[in-house]
């Protein structure tokens, strides 16, 4: 791993920001995440009582310096300031030699751990999806998607590619706010970027075809493919492209979106790995057919996100303008979303492990005492069954760094019938429940277009309207699904949750 000098962190920032305070200002409460690059803890600031998230920067392999990936993440986070992007509050250090979870001392030059301090978020989308056993409602999905696209549009305007959009990197608080997190693989880019970027980014299930075909020059469209996968997953109740290898991932993409050729993707035959990985026979696009049960506007938007040719893929800005977000039922007010007990992917995985362990222990006991079992009361299935078929199974959850992918075998794509034989509900029957009550009341449905400035990603974002940082300050409301109540009631101009009318929302930083 590349290294850098700790001094690089002093980015013209006066104390107390960059590492002047110790981690002992915080009391660790619980581990909520275990990432490739370090553990994440829920913690309380002793002086103020504020709950935060501490992300420990893993230094295991960094004998001589500070990991360049962390420097990059910090630099990028520092230039982003938006209600739908996680806020990095501070960096703190551990004054003495830090100990890892097994009690072994951390051997690094700085004698202690280094932590990023973030605002605390109660859930990540993967954990929340597991928790919400009935699935999400349509207004809820629209609300999350809208926030995801708003945050991503902001990043793209700021010339940042996220490069790892997936459920566990979308954090949600109990006020319904969604924020993009984990900028560990993010990168600044420019349109005239001549240098080569790595194509080994983005967790496999969410990785777009251009990266799988070896592209090293790419732009914001890579993130939009991942957004399309998340969107379909929310509607479908389970991941739509769960490939196990890069080759299988491409096969699945071809089976859903058709095989790429010079007609639907001019220039594709010149991609570095096209010859190796092209489909052995032409496949037609089947997205509309497979997801025919999706709502018409949802399907229209999904069609424009999951486009093979990145140059024809919809941008975050245009997606926000799609009819999907402006037709009934409208996105709900984030505050009206149900409040769930804290849930992160790490915790749900742990719970599942415990459950499996308990089930195995019960089975063992049953085998040891069969006659006793016959006298037991009827088995209680509740909890175990709820979790037996999780919505989003754990899978290859991180970008894979394999060698060059092997060729797709002749004889056609794998022939796995994932869509004919789903593990969860059939495509489209995703268990939405439409909240009763007025679904239309609330957000501005101003249909006038043209408020966005021209050009897909203007070169300079001015940043002003988002300068205030995370919005915060939502009052605690009882959990309900009301689409009409509260401050979003009525149908006045500018009353949508992202602030402003459809044609006004982004005016400030375009
Ligand atoms: N600010 C936060 N508040 C609450 N939980 C958080 C926060 N940041 C991260 N987490 C939890 O920790 C998990 C891992 O965090 P993060 O993705 O930033 O670490 P990572 O090491 O980069 O992980 P990955 O291997 O997935 O890339 C997240 O999925 C989330 O559940």
Coordinates of C-alpha atoms and ligand atoms in Angstrom, one line a residue:
X1 CA 0.0 0.0 0.0
X2 CA 1.3 3.5 -0.8
X3 CA 2.4 5.6 2.1
X4 CA 2.7 9.2 2.8
X5 CA 4.0 11.5 5.5
X6 CA 1.7 12.3 8.4
X7 CA 2.6 15.9 7.8
X8 CA 0.5 15.8 4.6
X9 CA -2.5 15.8 6.9
X10 CA -1.8 19.3 8.0
X11 CA -3.6 20.8 5.2
X12 CA -3.4 24.4 6.2
X13 CA -5.8 23.6 9.0
X14 CA -5.3 25.1 12.4
X15 CA -5.8 22.9 15.5
X16 CA -8.0 21.4 16.8
X17 CA -8.9 19.9 13.5
X18 CA -6.1 17.7 12.3
X19 CA -5.1 15.4 15.1
X20 CA -4.5 17.8 18.0
X21 CA -7.0 16.1 20.2
X22 CA -6.7 12.6 21.6
X23 CA -9.2 9.8 21.1
X24 CA -9.6 9.7 24.9
X25 CA -11.9 12.7 24.5
X26 CA -14.3 10.0 23.4
X27 CA -15.7 6.9 25.1
X28 CA -16.1 4.0 22.7
X29 CA -19.6 2.5 23.0
X30 CA -19.9 -0.3 20.4
X31 CA -18.3 -1.5 17.1
X32 CA -20.7 -0.8 14.3
X33 CA -18.5 -1.5 11.3
X34 CA -15.6 -3.5 10.1
X35 CA -14.3 -2.3 6.8
X36 CA -11.3 -3.2 4.7
X37 CA -9.5 -0.2 5.9
X38 CA -10.4 -0.2 9.6
X39 CA -13.0 -0.6 12.3
X40 CA -15.9 1.8 13.0
X41 CA -17.1 2.5 16.5
X42 CA -20.1 4.4 17.9
X43 CA -18.6 6.7 20.6
X44 CA -19.6 9.5 22.9
X45 CA -17.7 12.7 23.2
X46 CA -17.1 12.9 27.0
X47 CA -17.3 16.7 27.2
X48 CA -20.5 17.3 25.2
X49 CA -22.2 13.9 25.3
X50 CA -22.5 14.0 21.5
X51 CA -22.6 10.6 19.8
X52 CA -20.2 10.2 16.9
X53 CA -18.7 7.5 14.7
X54 CA -14.9 6.9 15.1
X55 CA -13.3 5.2 12.0
X56 CA -10.0 3.8 12.9
X57 CA -7.4 4.1 10.2
X58 CA -5.8 0.7 9.8
X59 CA -2.0 1.1 9.9
X60 CA -1.1 -2.6 10.0
X61 CA 1.0 -2.4 6.9
X62 CA 2.2 1.1 7.3
X63 CA 5.6 0.8 8.9
X64 CA 6.8 4.1 7.5
X65 CA 4.0 6.4 7.0
X66 CA 0.4 7.2 6.8
X67 CA -1.7 5.3 4.3
X68 CA -2.2 7.3 1.1
X69 CA -5.7 6.0 0.8
X70 CA -6.6 7.6 4.1
X71 CA -4.9 10.9 3.0
X72 CA -7.0 10.8 -0.2
X73 CA -10.2 10.1 1.7
X74 CA -9.6 12.9 4.2
X75 CA -8.7 15.4 1.4
X76 CA -11.8 14.6 -0.5
X77 CA -14.1 14.7 2.5
X78 CA -12.6 18.0 3.4
X79 CA -13.7 19.6 0.1
X80 CA -17.2 18.2 0.3
X81 CA -19.9 19.9 2.3
X82 CA -23.5 18.8 1.6
X83 CA -26.4 17.4 3.6
X84 CA -26.3 14.1 1.7
X85 CA -22.6 13.6 2.1
X86 CA -21.1 12.3 5.4
X87 CA -19.5 15.1 7.4
X88 CA -15.9 14.5 8.7
X89 CA -15.7 16.5 11.9
X90 CA -12.2 16.0 13.0
X91 CA -9.2 13.7 13.2
X92 CA -8.0 12.4 16.6
X93 CA -5.1 10.3 17.6
X94 CA -4.4 7.9 20.3
X95 CA -1.7 9.3 22.6
X96 CA -0.1 6.0 23.5
X97 CA 0.5 2.7 21.7
X98 CA -3.0 1.7 20.7
X99 CA -4.1 -1.9 21.2
X100 CA -6.1 -3.8 18.7
X101 CA -9.2 -5.8 19.5
X102 CA -7.1 -8.7 20.5
X103 CA -5.1 -6.6 22.9
X104 CA -2.0 -6.6 20.7
X105 CA -0.1 -3.3 20.4
X106 CA -0.4 -1.5 17.1
X107 CA 3.1 -1.0 15.8
X108 CA 3.2 2.1 13.9
X109 CA 5.5 5.1 13.8
X110 CA 2.9 7.4 15.3
X111 CA 2.6 5.3 18.4
X112 CA -1.1 5.2 18.4
X113 CA -4.2 4.9 16.3
X114 CA -5.5 7.6 14.1
X115 CA -9.3 8.0 13.9
X116 CA -11.6 10.0 11.7
X117 CA -14.5 11.4 13.6
X118 CA -17.8 11.5 11.7
X119 CA -21.3 12.5 12.6
X120 CA -23.0 9.2 13.7
X121 CA -25.6 7.6 11.5
X122 CA -28.0 5.0 12.9
X123 CA -28.1 2.7 9.8
X124 CA -26.6 1.8 6.6
X125 CA -29.0 0.9 3.8
X126 CA -28.0 -2.8 3.8
X127 CA -28.6 -3.1 7.5
X128 CA -31.8 -1.1 7.3
X129 CA -33.1 -3.2 4.5
X130 CA -32.6 -6.3 6.6
X131 CA -34.3 -4.7 9.5
X132 CA -37.3 -3.5 7.5
X133 CA -38.8 -6.9 7.0
X134 CA -41.8 -5.6 5.1
X135 CA -39.7 -3.9 2.5
X136 CA -39.7 -0.2 1.8
X137 CA -42.7 1.8 0.6
X138 CA -42.7 3.5 -2.8
X139 CA -42.5 7.0 -1.2
X140 CA -39.7 5.8 1.0
X141 CA -37.7 4.4 -1.9
X142 CA -38.2 7.6 -3.8
X143 CA -37.1 9.6 -0.8
X144 CA -33.8 7.6 -0.4
X145 CA -33.1 7.6 -4.2
X146 CA -33.6 11.3 -4.4
X147 CA -31.2 11.9 -1.6
X148 CA -28.7 9.5 -3.0
X149 CA -28.9 11.3 -6.4
X150 CA -28.7 14.7 -4.8
X151 CA -25.6 13.8 -2.9
X152 CA -24.0 12.2 -5.9
X153 CA -24.8 15.1 -8.2
X154 CA -23.1 17.3 -5.7
X155 CA -20.0 15.1 -5.7
X156 CA -19.9 15.0 -9.5
X157 CA -20.1 18.8 -9.7
X158 CA -17.2 18.9 -7.2
X159 CA -15.4 16.6 -9.6
X160 CA -15.3 13.7 -7.2
X161 CA -16.1 10.1 -8.3
X162 CA -17.2 8.0 -5.4
X163 CA -16.2 4.6 -7.0
X164 CA -17.8 2.4 -4.3
X165 CA -21.6 3.1 -4.2
X166 CA -23.3 0.2 -2.5
X167 CA -25.9 -0.3 0.3
X168 CA -23.4 -0.4 3.2
X169 CA -21.9 2.9 2.1
X170 CA -25.2 4.7 2.2
X171 CA -25.8 5.8 5.7
X172 CA -29.2 6.8 7.1
X173 CA -30.1 8.5 10.3
X174 CA -33.3 8.3 12.3
X175 CA -34.5 11.5 10.8
X176 CA -34.5 9.8 7.4
X177 CA -31.5 11.6 6.0
X178 CA -29.3 9.6 3.7
X179 CA -25.6 10.4 3.3
X180 CA -23.0 9.0 1.0
X181 CA -20.1 7.6 3.0
X182 CA -16.8 5.8 2.6
X183 CA -14.8 7.9 0.2
X184 CA -11.8 5.5 0.6
X185 CA -11.8 4.7 -3.1
X186 CA -13.0 8.1 -4.3
X187 CA -11.0 10.2 -6.6
X188 CA -11.0 13.7 -8.1
X189 CA -11.3 13.7 -11.8
X190 CA -11.5 16.2 -14.6
X191 CA -13.0 16.0 -18.0
X192 CA -9.7 16.4 -19.7
X193 CA -8.2 13.7 -17.6
X194 CA -5.6 12.1 -19.7
X195 CA -4.1 9.8 -17.0
X196 CA -5.2 6.3 -16.5
X197 CA -7.4 5.4 -13.6
X198 CA -7.6 1.9 -12.2
X199 CA -10.6 -0.2 -13.3
X200 CA -10.4 -2.4 -10.2
X201 CA -12.8 -0.3 -8.2
X202 CA -16.5 -0.6 -7.2
X203 CA -17.8 -3.7 -5.5
X204 CA -18.4 -6.4 -8.1
X205 CA -22.2 -6.5 -8.0
X206 CA -22.3 -2.7 -8.6
X207 CA -19.5 -2.5 -11.1
X208 CA -20.3 -1.2 -14.6
X209 CA -19.5 -3.0 -17.8
X210 CA -16.9 -0.4 -19.0
X211 CA -14.7 -1.2 -15.9
X212 CA -15.2 -4.9 -16.3
X213 CA -14.1 -4.5 -20.0
X214 CA -10.9 -2.7 -18.8
X215 CA -11.6 1.0 -19.3
X216 CA -9.1 3.2 -17.6
X217 CA -10.6 6.5 -18.7
X218 CA -14.0 7.0 -17.2
X219 CA -16.2 9.5 -15.5
X220 CA -19.3 10.0 -13.3
X221 CA -21.3 7.4 -15.4
X222 CA -19.5 4.6 -13.4
X223 CA -21.3 5.8 -10.2
X224 CA -24.6 6.0 -12.0
X225 CA -24.4 2.3 -13.0
X226 CA -24.0 1.5 -9.3
X227 CA -27.0 3.7 -8.5
X228 CA -29.1 1.8 -11.0
X229 CA -28.1 -1.5 -9.3
X230 CA -29.1 -0.1 -5.9
X231 CA -32.4 1.3 -7.3
X232 CA -33.3 -2.0 -8.8
X233 CA -32.4 -3.8 -5.6
X234 CA -34.7 -1.5 -3.6
X235 CA -37.5 -2.3 -6.0
X236 CA -36.7 -6.0 -6.3
X237 CA -35.9 -6.8 -2.7
X238 CA -32.6 -8.4 -3.5
X239 CA -29.5 -7.7 -5.5
X240 CA -30.0 -7.9 -9.2
X241 CA -26.5 -8.8 -10.4
X242 CA -24.8 -11.0 -7.8
X243 CA -21.8 -12.2 -9.8
X244 CA -19.1 -14.2 -8.1
X245 CA -16.3 -13.4 -10.5
X246 CA -15.7 -10.6 -13.0
X247 CA -16.5 -12.9 -15.9
X248 CA -19.8 -14.0 -14.3
X249 CA -20.6 -10.4 -13.5
X250 CA -20.3 -9.5 -17.2
X251 CA -22.4 -12.5 -18.2
X252 CA -25.2 -11.4 -15.8
X253 CA -25.0 -7.9 -17.2
X254 CA -25.3 -9.2 -20.8
X255 CA -28.2 -11.4 -19.8
X256 CA -30.1 -8.5 -18.4
X257 CA -29.0 -5.6 -20.7
X258 CA -28.1 -7.4 -23.8
X259 CA -24.6 -7.9 -25.2
X260 CA -22.7 -4.9 -26.3
X261 CA -21.8 -4.2 -29.9
X262 CA -20.8 -1.3 -32.1
X263 CA -24.5 -0.4 -32.6
X264 CA -25.5 0.0 -29.0
X265 CA -22.1 1.0 -27.7
X266 CA -19.9 2.6 -30.4
X267 CA -16.3 1.9 -29.7
X268 CA -16.9 -1.0 -27.4
X269 CA -15.0 -3.4 -29.6
X270 CA -11.8 -1.4 -28.9
X271 CA -12.1 -1.9 -25.1
X272 CA -9.0 -3.6 -23.7
X273 CA -10.7 -6.9 -22.7
X274 CA -13.6 -6.9 -25.2
X275 CA -12.3 -9.8 -27.3
X276 CA -11.6 -11.9 -24.3
X277 CA -14.9 -11.1 -22.6
X278 CA -17.5 -10.6 -25.4
X279 CA -20.6 -12.6 -25.4
X280 CA -20.2 -15.7 -27.5
X281 CA -23.6 -15.1 -29.1
X282 CA -25.7 -11.9 -29.3
X283 CA -28.1 -11.4 -26.5
X284 CA -31.1 -9.1 -26.5
X285 CA -31.9 -6.6 -23.8
X286 CA -34.4 -8.1 -21.4
X287 CA -34.6 -5.5 -18.6
X288 CA -38.1 -4.4 -19.5
X289 CA -39.4 -8.0 -19.7
X290 CA -37.7 -9.2 -16.5
X291 CA -38.9 -6.2 -14.5
X292 CA -42.3 -5.7 -16.2
X293 CA -44.0 -5.5 -12.8
X294 CA -42.1 -2.4 -11.8
X295 CA -44.0 0.8 -11.9
X296 CA -43.8 2.4 -15.4
X297 CA -41.8 5.5 -14.3
X298 CA -39.4 3.4 -12.1
X299 CA -38.7 1.2 -15.1
X300 CA -38.2 4.1 -17.4
X301 CA -35.6 5.6 -15.0
X302 CA -33.9 2.3 -14.4
X303 CA -33.6 1.8 -18.2
X304 CA -31.7 5.0 -18.4
X305 CA -29.4 4.1 -15.6
X306 CA -28.5 0.6 -16.7
X307 CA -27.3 1.6 -20.1
X308 CA -24.3 -0.3 -21.4
X309 CA -22.7 2.6 -23.1
X310 CA -21.5 5.0 -20.4
X311 CA -21.8 8.0 -22.7
X312 CA -25.6 7.3 -23.0
X313 CA -26.2 6.7 -19.3
X314 CA -28.3 9.2 -17.5
X315 CA -26.5 11.7 -15.2
X316 CA -27.5 12.2 -11.5
X317 CA -28.8 15.6 -12.5
X318 CA -31.1 14.3 -15.2
X319 CA -32.2 11.4 -13.0
X320 CA -33.4 13.9 -10.4
X321 CA -35.6 15.4 -13.1
X322 CA -37.1 12.1 -14.1
X323 CA -40.9 11.7 -13.9
X324 CA -40.4 9.0 -11.3
X325 CA -39.8 11.7 -8.7
X326 CA -42.5 14.0 -9.8
X327 CA -45.5 11.6 -10.1
X328 CA -47.7 10.2 -7.4
X329 CA -46.9 8.8 -4.9
X330 CA -44.3 11.5 -4.4
X331 CA -41.1 11.0 -2.3
X332 CA -42.0 11.2 1.4
X333 CA -40.7 13.7 3.9
X334 CA -37.6 12.0 5.4
X335 CA -38.9 12.9 8.9
X336 CA -42.0 10.9 8.3
X337 CA -40.1 7.6 7.8
X338 CA -40.3 5.0 10.5
X339 CA -37.6 5.1 13.2
X340 CA -35.8 1.8 13.5
X341 CA -33.4 0.5 16.1
X342 CA -29.9 1.1 15.0
X343 CA -28.8 -1.3 12.2
X344 CA -25.5 -1.6 10.3
X345 CA -24.5 -4.4 7.9
X346 CA -21.8 -5.4 10.4
X347 CA -24.4 -5.9 13.2
X348 CA -26.9 -7.8 10.9
X349 CA -24.1 -10.1 9.8
X350 CA -23.1 -10.7 13.4
X351 CA -26.8 -11.3 14.4
X352 CA -27.1 -13.8 11.5
X353 CA -23.9 -15.6 12.6
X354 CA -25.3 -15.8 16.2
X355 CA -28.6 -17.1 14.9
X356 CA -26.9 -19.8 12.8
X357 CA -24.8 -20.7 15.8
X358 CA -27.9 -21.1 17.9
X359 CA -29.7 -23.1 15.2
X360 CA -26.8 -25.4 15.0
X361 CA -26.7 -25.8 18.8
X362 CA -30.4 -26.5 18.8
X363 CA -30.1 -29.1 16.0
X364 CA -27.2 -30.8 17.9
X365 CA -29.3 -30.9 21.1
X366 CA -32.3 -32.3 19.1
X367 CA -30.1 -35.1 17.8
X368 CA -28.8 -35.9 21.2
X369 CA -32.3 -35.9 22.9
X370 CA -34.8 -36.9 20.2
X371 CA -37.4 -38.4 22.5
X372 CA -37.3 -35.3 24.7
X373 CA -37.9 -33.1 21.7
X374 CA -41.2 -34.9 20.8
X375 CA -42.7 -33.7 24.0
X376 CA -41.6 -30.0 23.5
X377 CA -44.3 -27.5 22.7
X378 CA -44.7 -26.5 19.0
X379 CA -41.5 -24.8 17.8
X380 CA -41.4 -21.0 17.9
X381 CA -40.4 -20.0 14.4
X382 CA -40.8 -16.2 14.6
X383 CA -37.3 -14.7 14.8
X384 CA -35.5 -17.4 12.9
X385 CA -37.9 -17.3 10.0
X386 CA -37.8 -13.6 9.7
X387 CA -34.0 -13.7 9.2
X388 CA -33.9 -16.9 7.2
X389 CA -34.3 -15.1 3.9
X390 CA -32.6 -11.8 4.3
X391 CA -33.3 -9.3 1.6
X392 CA -29.7 -8.5 0.8
X393 CA -27.5 -11.5 1.4
X394 CA -23.9 -10.9 2.3
X395 CA -21.8 -11.3 -0.8
X396 CA -18.6 -10.1 -2.3
X397 CA -18.8 -6.8 -0.5
X398 CA -15.8 -5.1 -1.7
X399 CA -14.0 -4.3 -4.9
X400 CA -12.3 -7.4 -6.0
X401 CA -8.7 -7.3 -7.0
X402 CA -8.2 -10.3 -9.3
X403 CA -5.9 -10.8 -12.1
X404 CA -7.1 -10.4 -15.7
X405 CA -10.5 -12.1 -16.0
X406 CA -10.8 -15.4 -17.8
X407 CA -12.7 -15.6 -21.1
X408 CA -16.5 -16.3 -21.1
X409 CA -16.8 -19.9 -22.1
X410 CA -18.2 -20.6 -25.5
X411 CA -21.7 -21.9 -25.4
X412 CA -23.1 -18.8 -24.1
X413 CA -23.7 -17.2 -20.8
X414 CA -23.9 -19.2 -17.7
X415 CA -27.6 -20.1 -18.0
X416 CA -28.2 -19.3 -14.3
X417 CA -31.9 -18.5 -14.0
X418 CA -31.7 -15.9 -11.2
X419 CA -34.8 -14.2 -12.2
X420 CA -36.9 -17.3 -12.9
X421 CA -35.9 -18.7 -9.5
X422 CA -35.6 -15.8 -7.1
X423 CA -34.7 -16.3 -3.5
X424 CA -36.9 -13.5 -2.4
X425 CA -40.1 -12.1 -3.8
X426 CA -40.6 -12.2 -7.6
X427 CA -39.4 -9.1 -9.4
X428 CA -41.7 -6.3 -8.8
X429 CA -43.7 -8.0 -6.0
X430 CA -41.4 -6.3 -3.6
X431 CA -43.7 -6.1 -0.6
X432 CA -44.3 -2.4 -0.8
X433 CA -47.1 -1.3 1.3
X434 CA -48.7 1.9 0.3
X435 CA -49.3 3.9 3.4
X436 CA -52.9 4.9 3.7
X437 CA -53.7 8.5 3.5
X438 CA -52.9 11.2 1.1
X439 CA -49.9 10.3 -0.9
X440 CA -49.9 13.3 -3.0
X441 CA -49.9 16.0 -0.4
X442 CA -46.6 17.6 0.1
X443 CA -43.9 18.1 -2.2
X444 CA -43.9 20.7 -4.9
X445 CA -45.0 19.1 -8.1
X446 CA -43.8 22.0 -10.2
X447 CA -43.3 20.4 -13.6
X448 CA -41.6 23.3 -15.3
X449 CA -38.3 22.3 -16.6
X450 CA -35.2 24.2 -17.6
X451 CA -34.0 25.3 -14.2
X452 CA -30.8 23.5 -14.5
X453 CA -28.0 25.2 -16.3
X454 CA -26.9 23.5 -19.5
X455 CA -24.0 21.1 -19.6
X456 CA -24.0 17.9 -17.7
X457 CA -21.3 18.6 -15.2
X458 CA -20.3 22.2 -15.0
X459 CA -16.7 22.7 -14.4
X460 CA -17.1 24.8 -11.2
X461 CA -19.5 24.3 -8.4
X462 CA -19.9 27.4 -6.3
X463 CA -21.0 25.5 -3.2
X464 CA -22.9 28.3 -1.5
X465 CA -26.3 26.8 -0.9
X466 CA -24.9 23.7 0.6
X467 CA -22.3 25.6 2.6
X468 CA -24.3 25.3 5.8
X469 CA -23.4 21.6 6.1
X470 CA -25.7 18.8 7.3
X471 CA -29.1 20.1 7.9
X472 CA -29.8 18.6 11.2
X473 CA -32.4 20.0 13.6
X474 CA -35.3 17.8 12.6
X475 CA -37.7 17.5 15.5
X476 CA -38.4 14.0 16.9
X477 CA -41.7 12.8 15.4
X478 CA -43.7 9.7 16.1
X479 CA -43.0 7.1 13.4
X480 CA -45.6 7.4 10.8
X481 CA -45.9 7.2 7.1
X482 CA -47.9 10.4 6.6
X483 CA -47.1 11.9 3.2
X484 CA -48.9 15.0 3.8
X485 CA -48.3 16.3 7.3
X486 CA -45.8 18.6 8.9
X487 CA -44.0 21.3 7.2
X488 CA -44.3 19.6 3.8
X489 CA -48.1 19.8 3.8
X490 CA -49.8 21.7 1.2
X491 CA -48.6 22.3 -2.3
X492 CA -46.7 25.5 -2.2
X493 CA -43.6 26.2 -4.3
X494 CA -40.3 25.2 -3.0
X495 CA -41.6 22.8 -0.4
X496 CA -39.7 19.7 -1.3
X497 CA -37.4 17.9 1.0
X498 CA -34.2 18.9 -0.9
X499 CA -35.2 22.5 -0.7
X500 CA -36.7 24.4 -3.5
X501 CA -38.8 23.7 -6.5
X502 CA -37.9 21.2 -9.2
X503 CA -36.4 23.9 -11.3
X504 CA -34.7 25.7 -8.5
X505 CA -32.8 23.1 -6.4
X506 CA -29.4 23.2 -7.9
X507 CA -29.2 26.8 -9.1
X508 CA -26.7 27.8 -6.5
X509 CA -23.8 25.7 -7.4
X510 CA -24.0 25.2 -11.1
Ligands
LIG1 N1 -20.6 7.8 10.3 C1 -21.0 6.6 10.6 N2 -22.0 6.4 11.5 C2 -22.4 5.1 11.7 N3 -21.9 4.0 11.1 C3 -20.9 4.2 10.3 C4 -20.4 5.5 9.9 N4 -19.4 5.3 9.0 C5 -19.3 4.0 8.8 N5 -20.2 3.3 9.5 C6 -20.4 1.8 9.5 O1 -19.2 1.2 9.3 C7 -19.2 0.4 8.1 C8 -17.9 0.5 7.4 O2 -17.5 1.9 7.2 P1 -16.7 2.3 5.9 O3 -17.4 1.8 4.7 O4 -16.5 3.8 6.0 O5 -15.3 1.6 6.2 P2 -14.4 0.9 5.1 O6 -13.3 0.3 5.9 O7 -14.1 1.8 4.0 O8 -15.4 -0.3 4.6 P3 -15.5 -1.1 3.2 O9 -14.6 -2.3 3.4 O10 -16.9 -1.4 3.1 O11 -15.0 -0.2 2.2 C9 -20.4 1.1 7.3 O12 -20.9 0.1 6.4 C10 -21.3 1.5 8.3 O13 -22.2 0.4 8.7

